[in-house]
XYZ file of C-alpha atoms in Angstrom:
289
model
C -11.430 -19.786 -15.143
C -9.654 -22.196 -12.740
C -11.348 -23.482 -9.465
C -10.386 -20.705 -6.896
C -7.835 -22.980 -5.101
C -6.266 -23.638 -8.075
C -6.099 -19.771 -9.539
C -3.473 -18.556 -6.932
C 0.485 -18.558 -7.450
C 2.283 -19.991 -3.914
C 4.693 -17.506 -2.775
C 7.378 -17.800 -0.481
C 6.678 -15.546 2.622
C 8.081 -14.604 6.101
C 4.407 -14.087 8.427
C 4.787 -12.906 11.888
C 1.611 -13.110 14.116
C 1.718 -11.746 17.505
C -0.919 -11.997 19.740
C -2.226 -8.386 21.538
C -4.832 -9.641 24.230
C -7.569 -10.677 21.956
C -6.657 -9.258 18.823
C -3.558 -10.312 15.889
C -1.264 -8.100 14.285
C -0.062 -9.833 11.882
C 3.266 -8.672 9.727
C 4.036 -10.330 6.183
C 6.960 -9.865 3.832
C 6.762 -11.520 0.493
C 10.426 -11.287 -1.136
C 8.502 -13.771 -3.723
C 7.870 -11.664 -6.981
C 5.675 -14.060 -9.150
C 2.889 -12.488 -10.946
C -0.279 -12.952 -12.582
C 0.040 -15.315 -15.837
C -1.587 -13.522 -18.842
C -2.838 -15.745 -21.948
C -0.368 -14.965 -24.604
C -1.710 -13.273 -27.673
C -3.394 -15.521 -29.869
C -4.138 -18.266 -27.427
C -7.839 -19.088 -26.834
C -8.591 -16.370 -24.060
C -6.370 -14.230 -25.031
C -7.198 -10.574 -23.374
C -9.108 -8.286 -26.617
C -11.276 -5.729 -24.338
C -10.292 -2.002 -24.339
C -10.626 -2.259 -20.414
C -7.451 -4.490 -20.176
C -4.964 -3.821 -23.564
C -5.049 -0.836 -25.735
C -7.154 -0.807 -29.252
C -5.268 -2.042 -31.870
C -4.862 0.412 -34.150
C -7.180 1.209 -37.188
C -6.445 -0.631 -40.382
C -5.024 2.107 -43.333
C -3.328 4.073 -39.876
C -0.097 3.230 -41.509
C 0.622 2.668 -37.764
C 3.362 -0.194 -36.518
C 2.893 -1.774 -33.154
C 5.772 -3.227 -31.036
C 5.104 -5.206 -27.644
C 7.764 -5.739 -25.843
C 7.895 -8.030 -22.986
C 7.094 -7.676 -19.617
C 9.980 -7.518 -16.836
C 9.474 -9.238 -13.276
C 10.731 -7.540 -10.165
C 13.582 -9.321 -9.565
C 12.859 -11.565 -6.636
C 14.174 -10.396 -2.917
C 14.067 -8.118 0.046
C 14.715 -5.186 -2.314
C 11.894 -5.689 -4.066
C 9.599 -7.269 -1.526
C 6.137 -6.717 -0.938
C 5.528 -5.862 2.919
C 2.196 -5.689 4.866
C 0.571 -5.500 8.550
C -3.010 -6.847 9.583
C -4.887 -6.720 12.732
C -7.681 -8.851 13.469
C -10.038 -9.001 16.376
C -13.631 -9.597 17.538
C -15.827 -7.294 19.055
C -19.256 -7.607 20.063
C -20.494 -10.470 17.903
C -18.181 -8.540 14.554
C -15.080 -9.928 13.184
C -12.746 -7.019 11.617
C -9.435 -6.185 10.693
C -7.450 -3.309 9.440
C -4.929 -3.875 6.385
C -1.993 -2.185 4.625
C 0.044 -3.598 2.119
C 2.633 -2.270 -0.080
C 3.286 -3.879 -3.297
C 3.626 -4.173 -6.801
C 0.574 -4.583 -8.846
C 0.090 -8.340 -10.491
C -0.710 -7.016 -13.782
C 2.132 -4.688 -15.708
C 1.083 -1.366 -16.553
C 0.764 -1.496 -20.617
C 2.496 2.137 -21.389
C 2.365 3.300 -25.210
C 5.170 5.446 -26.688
C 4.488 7.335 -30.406
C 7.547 7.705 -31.915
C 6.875 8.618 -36.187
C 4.412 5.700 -37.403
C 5.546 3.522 -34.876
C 3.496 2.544 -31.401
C 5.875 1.001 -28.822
C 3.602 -1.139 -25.905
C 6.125 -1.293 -22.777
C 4.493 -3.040 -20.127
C 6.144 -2.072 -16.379
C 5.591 -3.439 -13.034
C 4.146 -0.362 -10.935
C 3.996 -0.439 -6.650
C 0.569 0.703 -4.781
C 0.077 1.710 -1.311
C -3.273 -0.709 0.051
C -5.335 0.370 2.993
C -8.244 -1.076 3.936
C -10.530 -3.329 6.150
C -12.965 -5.691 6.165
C -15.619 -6.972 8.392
C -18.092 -10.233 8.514
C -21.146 -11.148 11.489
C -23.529 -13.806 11.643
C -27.231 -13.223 11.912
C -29.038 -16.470 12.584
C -29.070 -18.263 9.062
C -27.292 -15.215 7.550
C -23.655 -14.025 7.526
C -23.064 -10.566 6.539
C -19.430 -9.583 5.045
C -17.985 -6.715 3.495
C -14.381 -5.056 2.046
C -13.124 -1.477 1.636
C -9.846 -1.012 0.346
C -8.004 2.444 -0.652
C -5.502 2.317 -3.242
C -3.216 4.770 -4.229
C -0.785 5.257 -7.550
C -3.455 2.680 -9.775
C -2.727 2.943 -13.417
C -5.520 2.843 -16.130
C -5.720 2.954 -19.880
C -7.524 5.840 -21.527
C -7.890 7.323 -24.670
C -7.230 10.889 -24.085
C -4.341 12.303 -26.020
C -3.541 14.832 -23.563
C -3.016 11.593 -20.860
C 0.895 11.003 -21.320
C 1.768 7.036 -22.478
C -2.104 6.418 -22.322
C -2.233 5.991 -18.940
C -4.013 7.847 -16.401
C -2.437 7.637 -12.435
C -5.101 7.815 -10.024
C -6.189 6.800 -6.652
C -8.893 3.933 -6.437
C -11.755 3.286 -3.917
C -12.796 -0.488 -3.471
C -15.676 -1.899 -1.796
C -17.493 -5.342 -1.712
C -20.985 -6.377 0.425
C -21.920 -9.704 0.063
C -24.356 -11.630 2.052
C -24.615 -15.351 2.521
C -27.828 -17.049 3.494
C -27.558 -21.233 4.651
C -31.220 -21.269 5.942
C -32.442 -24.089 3.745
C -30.799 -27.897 4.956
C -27.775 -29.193 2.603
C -27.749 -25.168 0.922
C -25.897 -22.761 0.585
C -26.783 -19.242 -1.166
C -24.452 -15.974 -1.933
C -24.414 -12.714 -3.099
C -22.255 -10.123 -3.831
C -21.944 -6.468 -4.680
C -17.936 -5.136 -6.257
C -17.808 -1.577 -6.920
C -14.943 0.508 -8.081
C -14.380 4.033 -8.463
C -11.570 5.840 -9.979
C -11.225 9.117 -8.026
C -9.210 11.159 -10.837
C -11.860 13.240 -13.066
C -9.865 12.478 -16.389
C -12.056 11.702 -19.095
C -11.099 8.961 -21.974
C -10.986 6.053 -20.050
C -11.728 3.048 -21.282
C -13.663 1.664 -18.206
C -16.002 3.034 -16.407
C -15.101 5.755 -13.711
C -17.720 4.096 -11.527
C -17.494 0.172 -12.014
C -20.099 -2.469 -10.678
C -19.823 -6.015 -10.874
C -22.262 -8.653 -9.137
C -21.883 -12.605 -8.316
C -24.021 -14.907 -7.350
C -23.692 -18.526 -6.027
C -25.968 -21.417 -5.478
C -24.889 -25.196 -4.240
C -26.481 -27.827 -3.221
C -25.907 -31.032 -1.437
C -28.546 -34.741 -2.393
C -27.636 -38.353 -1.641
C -25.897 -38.000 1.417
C -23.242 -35.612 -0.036
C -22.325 -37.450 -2.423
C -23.955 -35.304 -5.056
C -23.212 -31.409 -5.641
C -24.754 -29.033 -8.153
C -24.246 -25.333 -7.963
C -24.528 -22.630 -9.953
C -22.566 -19.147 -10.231
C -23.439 -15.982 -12.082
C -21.372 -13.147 -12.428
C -22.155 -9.600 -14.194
C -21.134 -6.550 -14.832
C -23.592 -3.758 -14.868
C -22.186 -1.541 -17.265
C -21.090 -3.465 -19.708
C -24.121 -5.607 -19.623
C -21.881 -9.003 -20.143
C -21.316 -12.018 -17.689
C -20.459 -15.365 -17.142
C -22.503 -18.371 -15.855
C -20.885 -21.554 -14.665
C -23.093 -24.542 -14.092
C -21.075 -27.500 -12.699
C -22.229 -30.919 -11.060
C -20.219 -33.175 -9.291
C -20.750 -36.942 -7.972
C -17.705 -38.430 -5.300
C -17.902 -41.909 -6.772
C -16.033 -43.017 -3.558
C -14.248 -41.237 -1.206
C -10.855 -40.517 -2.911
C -12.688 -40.396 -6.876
C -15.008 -37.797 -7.674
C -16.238 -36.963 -11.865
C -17.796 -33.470 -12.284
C -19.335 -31.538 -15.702
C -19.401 -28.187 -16.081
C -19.947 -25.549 -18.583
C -18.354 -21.930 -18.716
C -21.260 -19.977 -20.605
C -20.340 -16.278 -21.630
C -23.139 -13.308 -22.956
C -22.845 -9.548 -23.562
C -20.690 -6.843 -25.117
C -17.779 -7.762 -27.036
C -15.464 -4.962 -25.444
C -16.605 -6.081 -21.444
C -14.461 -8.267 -18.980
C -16.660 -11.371 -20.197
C -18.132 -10.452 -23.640
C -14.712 -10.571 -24.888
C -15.259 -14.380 -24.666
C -18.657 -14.339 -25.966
C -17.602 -16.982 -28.371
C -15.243 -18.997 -26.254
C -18.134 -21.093 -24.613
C -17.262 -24.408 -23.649
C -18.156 -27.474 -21.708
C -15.983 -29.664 -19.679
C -15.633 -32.770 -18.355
C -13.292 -34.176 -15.032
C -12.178 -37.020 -13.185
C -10.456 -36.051 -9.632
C -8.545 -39.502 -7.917
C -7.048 -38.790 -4.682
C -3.561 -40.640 -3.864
């Protein structure tokens, strides 16, 4: 739930651009193995949806669960995440053409049976990423959009015939979003994230065909000194969301106090119902130094 600029781990990278005419390759090696933080179980968003941990199991089961920890990659070029991009510009369309191979952020949360006892060993596991993306402006409106191809993506499921409880299978990525800044001191988005698994195993525990929507309103009054925006996002499936309402005042240049709210609906076992009751309000004070 952290501002965008403030959800990203810095990692320490080697980037090589090299201009070709008027286009960029670009190459990237990022010996830097930090990873996604996860809330810890127990803690107030702590992860509960079947999409993202396995069901715990039944009570009376006689079952006994051990999670074990989670092992980083060991930082370095053995272990290093590596990746090209080229960019260009081509009759009024900006593009570029991506690979990247790496380790995924999240562990993959494997399940051994041994007797009455369920043993959760989470493992760092590498993808292949291919992709593009493109964006164009059409007067007021910008038009952008993402494909990526992953290969080797790991997903829970249910089926006992699936070994560990985790299917392997390719994924297909796409986003379309279209922003619109027509109106003076606005500024309106939309967005469109599908998924789709490409393996025809059955038991999994999300969608094979996955659809998520955003949607993002701000505005500017009293010479900029005042913002309120709003942004909505939803899942289509699962029928659960998240709206955040925030407004924001710069009291002077370098102090600016903000409220917000983080308001979560739908089905307990979706990406955001999991939160339903883990609404909250805040309150901040930014000073610049």
């Amino acid at each position: 739930l952290d501002d965008f600029e403030d959800s990203r781990l810095p990692l320490w990278s080697i980037n090589l651009e090299i201009p070709v005419k008027d286009n960029t390759l670009q190459l990237l090696v990022i010996p830097d193995q930090s990873k996604s933080e996860i809330p810890e179980a127990g803690s107030t968003f702590a992860f509960t949806s079947p999409r993202i941990v396995p069901s715990a199991p039944s009570p009376g089961t006689g079952l006994t669960v051990i999670q074990k920890s989670a092992v980083k990659p060991s930082s370095g070029f053995d272990n290093a995440d590596a990746g090209l991009r080229w960019t260009g510009f081509k009759n009024g369309w900006d593009y570029s053409l991506n690979y990247l191979y790496h380790y995924d952020d999240l562990p993959t949360l494997y399940q051994h049976r041994q007797g009455s006892t369920v043993t959760i060993d989470p493992q760092y596991e590498r993808s292949h990423l291919m992709g593009g993306t493109f964006t164009k402006s059409f007067s007021d409106y910008t038009l952008r959009g993402e494909l990526g191809y992953s290969t080797d993506m790991h997903f829970l499921s249910t089926d006992p015939t699936v070994a560990n409880g985790i299917l392997e299978s390719d994924e297909l990525s796409t986003v379309i979003g279209l922003d619109y800044s027509g109106i003076s001191d606005t500024f309106i988005s939309g967005q469109l994230f599908q998924s789709r698994i490409l393996d025809n195993s059955q038991g999994l525990t999300r969608p094979k065909n996955d659809t998520s929507l955003t949607f993002l309103a701000r505005r500017m009054f009293r010479n900029d000194t005042l913002e309120a925006e709003i942004l909505w996002l939803a899942n289509t499936h699962d029928g659960d969301g998240l709206i955040r309402p925030k407004l924001s005042y710069d009291i002077k240049d370098d102090v600016k106090a903000w409220i917000g709210a983080d308001i979560f609906y739908g089905d307990i076992e979706g990406l955001f119902g999991q939160f339903g009751d883990k609404d909250r309000v805040l309150l901040g004070l930014e000073i610049g130094f």
